[in-house]
Amino acid sequence: MSSNLTLRASVLSFVILALFLVTWHIATRGTAATATMDPEYAKLMGLTATTGKSAMPGPLDVGAKILEHLRSPFYDRGPNDKGIGIQLAYSIGRVLLGYALAVAVAIPVGFVIGMSPLMNRALNPFIQLLKPISPLAWMPLALYTIKDSAISAIFVIFICSLWPMMINTAFGVASVRKEWLNVARTLEVRPLRRAFTVILPAAAPTILTGMRISIGIAWLVIVAAEMLVGGTGIGYFVWNEWNNLSITNVIISILVIGLVGMLLDQALARVAKLVTYPE
Amino acid sequence: MTERFISIESIARRYPKPGGGETTIFDNLWFAMNKGEFSCIIGHSGCGKTTVLNVLAGLELPDDGVAVVDGHAIEGPSLDRAVIFQGHALLPWRSVLGNVSFAVSSRWRNWSSDKIRTQAMRFIELVGLKGSELKKPSELSGGMKQRVGIARALSIEPKILLMDEPFSALDALTRGALQDEVRRICIDTGQTACMITHDVDEAIYLADRIVLMTNGPDAMIAEIVENPLPRDRRRIDLHKHPDYYALRNHLIDFLVSRSRSFKEDIPAGYDKRHPPIVRPTAQPSSPGGDDARNAA
Ligand SMILES: Nc1ncnc2c1ncn2[C@@H]1O[C@H](COP(=O)(O)OP(=O)(O)OP(=O)(O)O)[C@@H](O)[C@H]1O
Ligand SMILES: [Mg+2]
């Protein structure tokens, strides 16, 4: 029954994809409207418009370009011409670095907040104030103080990943079932051992939820951050290709950004599955 | 065995009332338990039984008075006093073996993992869960979970076993089987135990002494009932014993009416510090009569 459902769902997915591709193909097929165009205007519009083809690339153009990228994803011909693989690697590297730093700070701090009602009350106003700030708003300050665009991007990732993880960790730690803590108390478990053998496993699913939210936000933010700071990265690549008027590459970047985001999320979903316990 | 192993001395517990002031759950509460003895506490819901047990466990401190175990005032939880919790309280991310090993390794911090495992498996076998040791709590039935709780409590070889309505969520058949096991283990090992229960028959079967608590707030210990049934009693033919109905009726009578009316009608000579000890037995003239109280 359920395998039947899976099969039908995948068939439907393929049908939707095919319909989309066909519609896209038809919509971007050549038009003959250029004949009536004012030559000055046609010049402004560039080559694609004047040759009677839509400026919007069709699925076949994009497919061909993807193959081209796949053939040499890591070429490097100077600062403005690097393979999409290299650009992605830069972005993923920044995200992972900023994210790892955020994990290292958010989980211990969240633990302390969750364990101590005093710290919770004391730190809550700061968290509430800092949390809604768009991470990009930190960028000028980061650039001014750090004076390095690459590190500033990492800092922005760090700051945007921090809050969901910290809040979820604190919540998970604070809501560990009292009876489990009582078990630890009656067994005279020392605080450090209790933190690692009772509280951490009990709060792990909540913590992982926060980590998943954070990696999603981090991946959203890196594109915007790299557009701002420039140099390298998939965000910079998108912006650069837009300036080159290579809509094909922009579309491919969008696809790739979605794909990587999905993989990052799936990876954490796997980990979450490992630490989730049925009650 | 008259040595006072556990002694609760004038303990009180109060909670602030929502509107201000205080509710006294109980006040000036006294009783003692002997070594190797099985006690049950019976009383209506909300009278403070769990609170008394938590004080004995060291999970809560009394607002007044002390609880003394083996000559030392209780200041916090201790590995000498194992608790079987009402809601089994197993750690769901650990297997059966993991849950029991957690207790064993807390008790003997420098034991090797082999030794810990051997000790844990010994008690898992004792409660009849051999073969299920790698299952997670979510894969166990209610009775099996409660067994793991028992194995975990016994595995640390405590001086005292504290149980808060351990079997109340189980069906009659499973409950019976576990009562048999707990009784066998306690008798075999000379375990001192204190159990809270709502079930009169459970108390009659398991307890040497039954502590009767009146309704709260301001709950009191009305009396301490000695079990007149022989020590080698069996669950299936309890009711054939001549004293069974005397004891049962006495307990039921307390739960139905005297738990409520006791405070208005305190018997002459009642002393909170020495609650009367009562041993209901059948009188030759009225078998099963309920008023067969011989103050001891
Ligand atoms: N944290 C608390 N704040 C205020 N009142 C409390 C608190 N904990 C318990 N009480 C009160 O103390 C009384 C005794 O509670 P306790 O849990 O000891 O009852 P119990 O005899 O174990 O009842 P039951 O048989 O239902 O388990 C109850 O009336 C309860 O309302
Ligand atoms: Mg209770």
XYZ file of C-alpha atoms and ligand atoms in Angstrom:
607
model
C 0.000 0.000 0.000
C 2.665 2.500 1.033
C 5.087 1.366 -1.678
C 2.245 1.861 -4.104
C 1.829 5.384 -2.803
C 5.554 6.068 -3.143
C 5.462 4.847 -6.734
C 2.470 6.998 -7.604
C 4.041 9.989 -5.915
C 7.271 9.601 -7.892
C 5.377 9.202 -11.154
C 3.444 12.366 -10.357
C 6.680 14.179 -9.495
C 8.110 13.236 -12.881
C 4.965 14.351 -14.661
C 5.091 17.726 -12.919
C 8.781 18.086 -13.786
C 8.154 17.155 -17.409
C 5.236 19.586 -17.679
C 7.392 22.323 -16.206
C 10.275 21.637 -18.575
C 7.988 21.515 -21.597
C 6.227 24.742 -20.633
C 9.581 26.367 -20.054
C 10.842 25.139 -23.390
C 7.806 26.407 -25.276
C 7.808 29.733 -23.461
C 11.441 30.434 -24.306
C 11.399 29.217 -27.879
C 12.481 31.801 -30.430
C 10.161 34.707 -31.129
C 10.060 36.723 -34.308
C 9.293 40.011 -32.694
C 12.668 41.572 -33.417
C 11.807 42.585 -36.947
C 9.580 45.382 -35.742
C 12.020 46.521 -33.108
C 13.658 49.883 -33.195
C 17.310 49.132 -34.068
C 18.598 51.421 -31.297
C 16.521 49.550 -28.760
C 17.545 46.212 -30.193
C 21.160 47.209 -29.749
C 20.517 48.016 -26.130
C 18.820 44.708 -25.610
C 21.926 42.894 -26.764
C 22.655 39.979 -28.971
C 20.004 37.525 -27.878
C 17.118 39.834 -28.527
C 18.285 40.809 -31.995
C 18.823 37.274 -33.205
C 15.175 36.551 -32.653
C 15.677 34.321 -29.675
C 14.205 34.899 -26.230
C 16.704 36.316 -23.731
C 15.510 33.711 -21.308
C 17.443 30.474 -21.822
C 15.424 27.336 -22.333
C 15.895 24.015 -20.557
C 18.122 22.733 -23.354
C 20.537 25.668 -23.018
C 20.675 25.161 -19.288
C 21.194 21.419 -19.708
C 24.065 21.961 -22.103
C 25.654 24.450 -19.742
C 25.305 22.064 -16.823
C 27.179 19.420 -18.781
C 29.859 21.960 -19.501
C 30.172 22.794 -15.799
C 30.234 19.149 -14.876
C 33.111 18.552 -17.277
C 35.333 21.024 -15.449
C 33.800 22.190 -12.196
C 37.093 23.264 -10.642
C 38.906 25.311 -13.276
C 40.450 28.558 -12.170
C 41.165 31.271 -14.690
C 41.662 34.282 -12.535
C 39.508 36.049 -10.003
C 36.458 36.500 -12.236
C 36.438 33.134 -13.921
C 36.398 30.170 -11.600
C 34.513 26.901 -11.924
C 31.204 26.604 -10.131
C 32.653 23.778 -8.036
C 35.341 26.055 -6.626
C 32.788 28.744 -5.849
C 30.570 26.218 -4.087
C 33.497 24.882 -2.109
C 34.252 28.393 -0.889
C 30.664 28.916 0.220
C 30.341 25.537 1.896
C 33.664 26.073 3.626
C 32.553 29.428 5.012
C 29.213 28.071 6.124
C 30.741 25.072 7.846
C 33.371 27.166 9.578
C 30.950 29.807 10.829
C 28.468 27.125 11.755
C 31.022 25.063 13.669
C 32.023 28.141 15.644
C 28.361 28.798 16.385
C 27.878 25.197 17.581
C 30.895 25.543 19.848
C 29.420 28.655 21.446
C 25.670 28.077 21.280
C 25.487 24.611 22.792
C 27.523 25.251 25.945
C 25.885 28.645 26.469
C 22.452 27.156 25.789
C 23.243 24.442 28.315
C 24.054 26.995 30.982
C 20.927 29.010 30.198
C 18.790 25.887 30.305
C 20.257 24.700 33.598
C 20.090 27.989 35.423
C 16.852 29.941 35.729
C 18.963 32.903 36.844
C 21.087 32.901 33.677
C 17.958 32.350 31.656
C 16.345 35.477 33.027
C 19.544 37.480 32.853
C 20.416 36.617 29.260
C 16.927 36.473 27.834
C 16.622 40.223 27.058
C 19.893 40.162 25.107
C 18.886 37.118 23.100
C 15.476 38.568 22.366
C 17.100 41.794 21.162
C 19.865 40.204 19.098
C 17.828 37.414 17.554
C 15.643 39.476 15.170
C 18.580 41.426 13.728
C 19.164 40.540 10.100
C 22.618 38.966 9.989
C 23.511 41.235 7.063
C 23.050 44.255 9.299
C 26.178 43.086 11.119
C 28.180 43.174 7.912
C 29.380 46.802 7.978
C 30.362 46.459 11.608
C 32.147 43.206 10.858
C 33.967 44.683 7.887
C 34.977 47.706 9.930
C 36.290 45.763 12.920
C 37.645 42.637 11.242
C 38.859 44.380 8.080
C 38.751 41.139 6.129
C 35.823 40.365 3.884
C 36.228 36.578 4.016
C 36.296 36.489 7.808
C 33.408 38.962 7.940
C 31.284 36.556 5.911
C 32.165 33.768 8.333
C 31.270 36.029 11.232
C 27.887 36.749 9.695
C 27.253 33.021 9.337
C 28.322 32.536 12.923
C 25.975 35.179 14.239
C 22.949 33.975 12.271
C 23.451 30.315 13.243
C 23.904 31.142 16.882
C 20.411 32.026 18.050
C 18.244 29.117 16.940
C 20.770 26.645 18.340
C 21.170 28.511 21.598
C 17.451 28.924 22.145
C 16.680 25.315 21.290
C 19.488 23.988 23.460
C 18.308 26.073 26.400
C 14.739 24.934 25.878
C 15.715 21.282 25.478
C 17.891 21.346 28.579
C 15.287 23.153 30.661
C 12.555 20.709 29.719
C 14.361 17.459 30.510
C 11.841 15.317 32.376
C 12.091 15.731 36.123
C 11.862 11.999 36.712
C 15.016 11.388 34.659
C 16.836 13.968 36.708
C 15.514 12.324 39.849
C 16.885 8.992 38.653
C 20.284 10.648 38.304
C 19.913 12.241 41.730
C 19.028 9.009 43.506
C 22.022 7.362 41.832
C 24.250 10.207 43.037
C 25.457 10.918 39.513
C 28.040 13.741 39.488
C 27.062 16.937 37.624
C 29.398 16.483 34.668
C 28.389 12.867 34.133
C 24.749 13.857 34.500
C 25.169 16.532 31.834
C 26.597 14.052 29.355
C 24.625 10.913 30.189
C 21.198 12.286 31.025
C 20.667 15.890 29.988
C 22.495 15.848 26.665
C 20.810 12.713 25.291
C 17.446 13.872 26.603
C 17.787 17.288 24.967
C 19.541 16.069 21.822
C 16.441 15.951 19.585
C 15.550 19.546 20.483
C 19.147 20.647 20.009
C 19.255 18.997 16.603
C 16.075 20.803 15.590
C 17.838 24.064 16.383
C 20.901 22.947 14.457
C 18.763 22.168 11.438
C 17.093 25.568 11.536
C 20.521 27.177 11.855
C 22.135 25.419 8.914
C 19.144 26.406 6.773
C 19.487 30.054 7.765
C 23.268 29.940 7.322
C 22.905 28.678 3.783
C 20.315 31.354 3.006
C 22.558 34.058 4.389
C 25.835 33.021 2.767
C 24.509 33.806 -0.725
C 23.506 37.318 0.262
C 26.709 37.846 2.250
C 28.899 36.812 -0.663
C 26.989 39.088 -2.997
C 27.941 41.885 -0.641
C 31.567 41.073 0.030
C 32.400 39.667 -3.413
C 35.557 37.831 -4.378
C 34.584 34.183 -4.199
C 31.674 31.957 -3.367
C 28.437 30.935 -4.991
C 26.727 34.191 -4.005
C 29.439 36.163 -5.730
C 29.197 33.815 -8.709
C 25.474 34.513 -9.099
C 26.043 38.237 -8.955
C 28.960 38.086 -11.349
C 27.006 36.016 -13.871
C 24.138 38.484 -13.639
C 26.585 41.255 -14.490
C 27.808 39.120 -17.402
C 24.137 38.742 -18.394
C 24.560 34.973 -18.361
C 21.077 34.061 -17.225
C 21.872 30.415 -17.897
C 24.551 30.429 -15.228
C 22.264 32.285 -12.851
C 19.640 29.586 -13.266
C 22.220 26.869 -12.737
C 23.473 28.595 -9.596
C 19.943 28.768 -8.250
C 19.550 25.044 -8.838
C 22.876 24.260 -7.214
C 22.148 26.470 -4.207
C 18.883 24.609 -3.684
C 20.594 21.262 -4.059
C 23.355 21.993 -1.556
C 20.882 23.451 0.924
C 18.833 20.308 0.668
C 21.875 18.083 1.198
C 22.976 20.043 4.267
C 19.503 19.740 5.741
C 19.294 16.048 4.929
C 22.648 15.397 6.562
C 21.434 16.941 9.802
C 18.116 15.129 9.491
C 20.111 11.881 9.474
C 21.918 12.869 12.645
C 18.627 13.924 14.217
C 17.205 10.506 13.458
C 20.132 8.885 15.268
C 19.583 10.813 18.481
C 15.796 10.754 18.515
C 14.316 8.314 20.982
C 10.751 7.070 21.038
C 9.091 7.421 24.424
C 14.495 -7.242 65.053
C 13.328 -4.219 66.933
C 16.191 -1.969 65.987
C 14.905 1.197 64.370
C 16.487 1.266 60.977
C 14.485 4.111 59.540
C 12.979 6.704 61.757
C 10.869 9.609 60.668
C 10.873 12.186 63.405
C 8.385 15.007 63.496
C 8.609 15.841 59.822
C 6.426 18.540 58.305
C 5.888 19.670 54.756
C 4.137 22.880 53.754
C 3.401 24.550 50.473
C 2.480 28.185 49.925
C -1.185 28.615 49.053
C -1.939 30.391 45.780
C -3.835 33.144 47.582
C -1.240 33.551 50.338
C -0.689 31.627 53.529
C 0.383 27.997 53.642
C -1.101 24.571 53.245
C 0.277 22.041 55.654
C 0.444 18.698 53.914
C 1.462 17.035 57.156
C 2.947 18.128 60.401
C 4.688 16.404 63.287
C 4.694 13.037 61.561
C 6.430 10.130 63.297
C 7.036 6.544 62.432
C 9.790 4.003 62.336
C 10.675 0.963 60.304
C 12.776 -1.993 61.305
C 15.534 -3.609 59.354
C 14.435 -6.300 56.950
C 10.835 -5.225 57.258
C 8.404 -4.525 54.436
C 6.165 -1.509 55.110
C 3.312 -0.203 53.057
C 1.821 3.260 53.257
C -1.877 3.460 52.455
C -3.946 6.593 52.171
C -6.144 8.521 49.825
C -4.881 10.431 46.853
C -3.239 13.707 47.782
C -2.645 12.924 51.437
C 1.112 13.157 51.057
C 2.349 9.605 50.562
C 4.665 10.498 47.706
C 5.948 13.405 49.746
C 6.860 11.069 52.610
C 8.594 8.721 50.204
C 10.465 11.580 48.562
C 11.664 12.684 51.962
C 12.908 9.158 52.610
C 14.571 9.134 49.189
C 16.191 12.486 49.927
C 14.607 14.055 46.848
C 12.732 16.521 49.054
C 13.748 17.902 52.411
C 11.124 18.298 55.127
C 10.334 21.808 56.328
C 10.623 20.571 59.898
C 11.925 17.460 61.562
C 14.299 14.839 60.244
C 14.267 11.455 58.662
C 16.995 9.258 60.049
C 18.364 6.169 58.356
C 20.788 3.908 60.139
C 21.663 6.679 62.561
C 22.235 9.392 59.958
C 19.873 12.224 59.089
C 18.895 12.219 55.427
C 20.352 15.237 53.670
C 19.950 14.215 50.069
C 19.559 11.245 47.769
C 21.827 8.309 48.397
C 22.790 5.116 46.643
C 21.838 3.320 49.843
C 18.202 4.053 49.104
C 16.953 2.918 45.724
C 13.708 4.273 44.345
C 11.295 2.506 42.044
C 9.363 5.339 40.480
C 5.675 5.249 39.708
C 6.201 6.063 36.033
C 9.147 3.619 35.759
C 11.376 6.588 34.725
C 13.586 4.591 32.377
C 15.939 6.523 30.137
C 14.334 5.923 26.728
C 17.547 6.267 24.726
C 19.194 3.431 26.637
C 18.501 -0.260 26.288
C 17.372 -2.421 29.199
C 20.988 -3.331 29.825
C 22.003 0.307 29.409
C 19.492 1.460 31.990
C 20.567 -1.096 34.573
C 24.273 -0.593 33.787
C 23.836 3.136 34.282
C 22.799 2.453 37.868
C 25.525 -0.149 38.439
C 28.260 2.120 37.100
C 26.983 4.953 39.271
C 27.203 2.730 42.321
C 30.644 1.281 41.615
C 32.455 3.998 39.703
C 35.708 2.122 39.229
C 34.314 -1.188 38.073
C 35.360 -2.509 34.677
C 32.708 -2.605 32.003
C 32.743 -6.418 32.131
C 32.001 -6.420 35.818
C 29.255 -3.822 35.368
C 27.686 -5.883 32.642
C 27.797 -9.072 34.696
C 26.144 -7.381 37.657
C 23.481 -5.767 35.441
C 22.742 -9.043 33.674
C 22.381 -10.825 37.017
C 19.499 -8.554 37.979
C 17.977 -8.515 34.504
C 17.821 -12.297 34.783
C 16.410 -12.038 38.275
C 13.376 -10.130 37.022
C 12.999 -12.502 34.080
C 14.077 -10.202 31.268
C 16.971 -12.250 29.930
C 16.822 -12.090 26.151
C 15.325 -8.601 26.140
C 18.391 -6.833 27.483
C 19.129 -5.069 24.201
C 15.610 -3.739 23.712
C 14.773 -0.101 24.195
C 12.081 0.811 26.744
C 9.694 1.756 23.937
C 9.800 -1.863 22.763
C 8.716 -3.200 26.147
C 5.298 -3.739 27.665
C 4.280 -1.820 30.786
C 5.049 -4.795 33.014
C 8.456 -5.310 31.432
C 9.324 -1.645 31.901
C 8.392 -1.854 35.554
C 10.608 -4.944 35.834
C 13.536 -2.991 34.428
C 12.840 -0.356 37.080
C 12.948 -3.078 39.734
C 16.156 -4.558 38.303
C 17.731 -1.104 38.210
C 16.805 -0.420 41.831
C 17.981 -3.816 43.077
C 21.190 -3.865 41.028
C 22.811 -1.238 43.217
C 22.190 -3.498 46.245
C 20.582 -0.748 48.309
C 19.989 -0.903 52.027
C 16.443 0.305 51.493
C 14.043 -0.086 48.610
C 11.504 2.711 48.169
C 8.568 2.126 45.849
C 5.911 4.638 44.812
C 2.861 2.754 43.585
C 5.093 0.663 41.365
C 2.369 -1.580 40.024
C -0.667 0.675 39.899
C -0.567 1.082 36.124
C -0.435 -2.654 35.425
C -3.113 -5.230 34.718
C -4.017 -7.609 37.528
C -2.119 -10.588 36.127
C 1.154 -8.752 35.586
C 0.777 -7.010 38.901
C 0.380 -10.349 40.666
C 3.468 -11.775 39.000
C 5.572 -8.759 39.920
C 4.304 -8.766 43.491
C 5.458 -12.378 43.754
C 8.864 -11.425 42.428
C 9.310 -8.429 44.676
C 8.253 -10.397 47.711
C 10.566 -13.299 46.872
C 13.512 -10.970 46.309
C 12.876 -8.986 49.474
C 12.570 -12.111 51.613
C 15.601 -13.779 50.021
C 17.819 -10.766 50.496
C 16.347 -9.476 53.747
C 15.662 -6.182 52.026
C 14.146 -3.323 53.962
C 11.380 -1.899 51.820
C 8.747 0.773 51.866
C 5.968 0.804 49.314
C 3.121 3.178 48.654
C -0.008 1.552 47.396
C -3.690 2.097 46.830
C -4.352 -1.603 46.679
C -5.419 -3.197 49.945
C -4.699 -6.740 48.769
C -1.238 -5.735 47.650
C -0.542 -4.362 51.104
C -1.892 -7.500 52.791
C 0.248 -9.742 50.636
C 3.490 -7.784 50.782
C 3.608 -5.785 53.975
C 4.702 -6.729 57.453
C 3.365 -3.402 58.647
C 0.886 -1.054 57.048
C 0.965 2.656 57.795
C -2.467 4.269 57.533
C -2.496 7.918 56.583
C -5.577 10.097 57.000
C -6.770 12.452 54.303
C -4.912 15.681 53.711
C -4.291 18.451 54.239
C -2.878 18.058 57.738
C -2.590 14.340 57.227
C -1.773 12.171 60.243
C -0.692 8.621 60.760
C -3.849 7.135 62.223
C -2.296 3.844 63.163
C 0.207 1.230 62.170
C -1.314 -2.109 61.351
C 0.663 -5.279 61.911
C 0.008 -8.016 59.444
C -1.312 -11.067 61.294
C -0.877 -13.407 58.331
C 2.025 -15.861 58.454
C 5.220 -14.865 56.711
C 5.086 -17.792 54.287
C 1.747 -16.652 52.850
C 1.001 -17.160 49.194
C -0.911 -14.748 47.035
C -3.402 -17.275 45.721
C -4.659 -18.515 49.067
C -4.424 -15.347 51.131
C -8.176 -15.222 51.491
C -8.250 -18.703 53.039
C -6.375 -17.496 56.055
C -8.649 -16.963 59.068
C -7.302 -13.471 59.772
C -7.518 -12.306 56.195
C -11.005 -10.803 56.332
C -10.407 -9.166 59.680
C -7.366 -7.415 58.271
C -8.958 -6.592 54.953
C -12.107 -5.201 56.476
C -10.069 -3.156 58.876
C -8.131 -1.574 56.037
C -11.185 -1.036 53.837
C -13.060 0.465 56.751
C -10.205 2.867 57.260
C -10.094 3.895 53.622
C -13.857 4.242 53.308
C -14.702 6.132 56.452
C -12.078 6.493 59.158
C -9.495 8.163 56.922
C -11.929 11.052 56.693
C -13.471 11.019 60.160
C -10.326 10.234 62.157
C -9.407 13.854 62.730
C -12.799 14.837 64.123
C -12.858 11.846 66.382
C -9.328 11.329 67.631
C -9.239 8.354 70.020
C -8.384 9.032 73.630
C -4.702 8.639 74.341
C -3.693 9.116 70.706
C -0.118 10.340 70.519
C 1.290 11.583 67.214
C 4.694 10.470 68.299
C 3.612 6.902 68.954
C 0.737 6.069 66.642
C -1.192 3.050 67.952
C -0.070 -0.315 66.654
C -2.954 -2.558 65.769
C -3.132 -6.238 64.865
C -6.537 -7.193 63.473
C -7.335 -10.882 63.940
C -10.432 -12.968 63.593
C -12.312 -13.485 66.846
C -13.645 -16.975 67.352
C -17.209 -15.679 67.836
C -17.386 -13.504 64.730
C -15.265 -14.839 61.865
C -14.450 -12.015 59.498
C -15.595 -9.460 62.063
C -14.084 -6.076 61.444
C -13.733 -4.718 64.914
C -11.077 -7.050 66.089
C -8.503 -4.531 67.143
C -6.176 -5.484 69.898
C -4.050 -2.509 70.672
C -0.506 -3.781 71.020
N 4.935 21.459 44.293
C 3.793 21.500 45.003
N 3.175 22.673 45.249
C 2.032 22.730 45.975
N 1.432 21.648 46.473
C 1.965 20.441 46.247
C 3.181 20.305 45.493
N 3.491 18.986 45.442
C 2.528 18.356 46.097
N 1.621 19.216 46.590
C 0.448 18.875 47.397
O 0.857 17.984 48.388
C -0.157 17.051 48.632
C 0.436 15.697 48.749
O 0.987 15.310 47.502
P 1.528 13.837 47.246
O 2.023 13.780 45.872
O 2.471 13.501 48.335
O 0.191 12.988 47.393
P 0.003 11.410 47.318
O -0.503 10.970 48.634
O 1.223 10.773 46.812
O -1.173 11.278 46.265
P -1.409 10.170 45.146
O -1.915 8.978 45.823
O -2.444 10.790 44.265
O -0.101 9.964 44.443
C -1.178 17.191 47.529
O -2.360 17.710 48.066
C -0.574 18.147 46.569
O -1.560 19.034 46.105
Mg 1.730 9.809 44.924
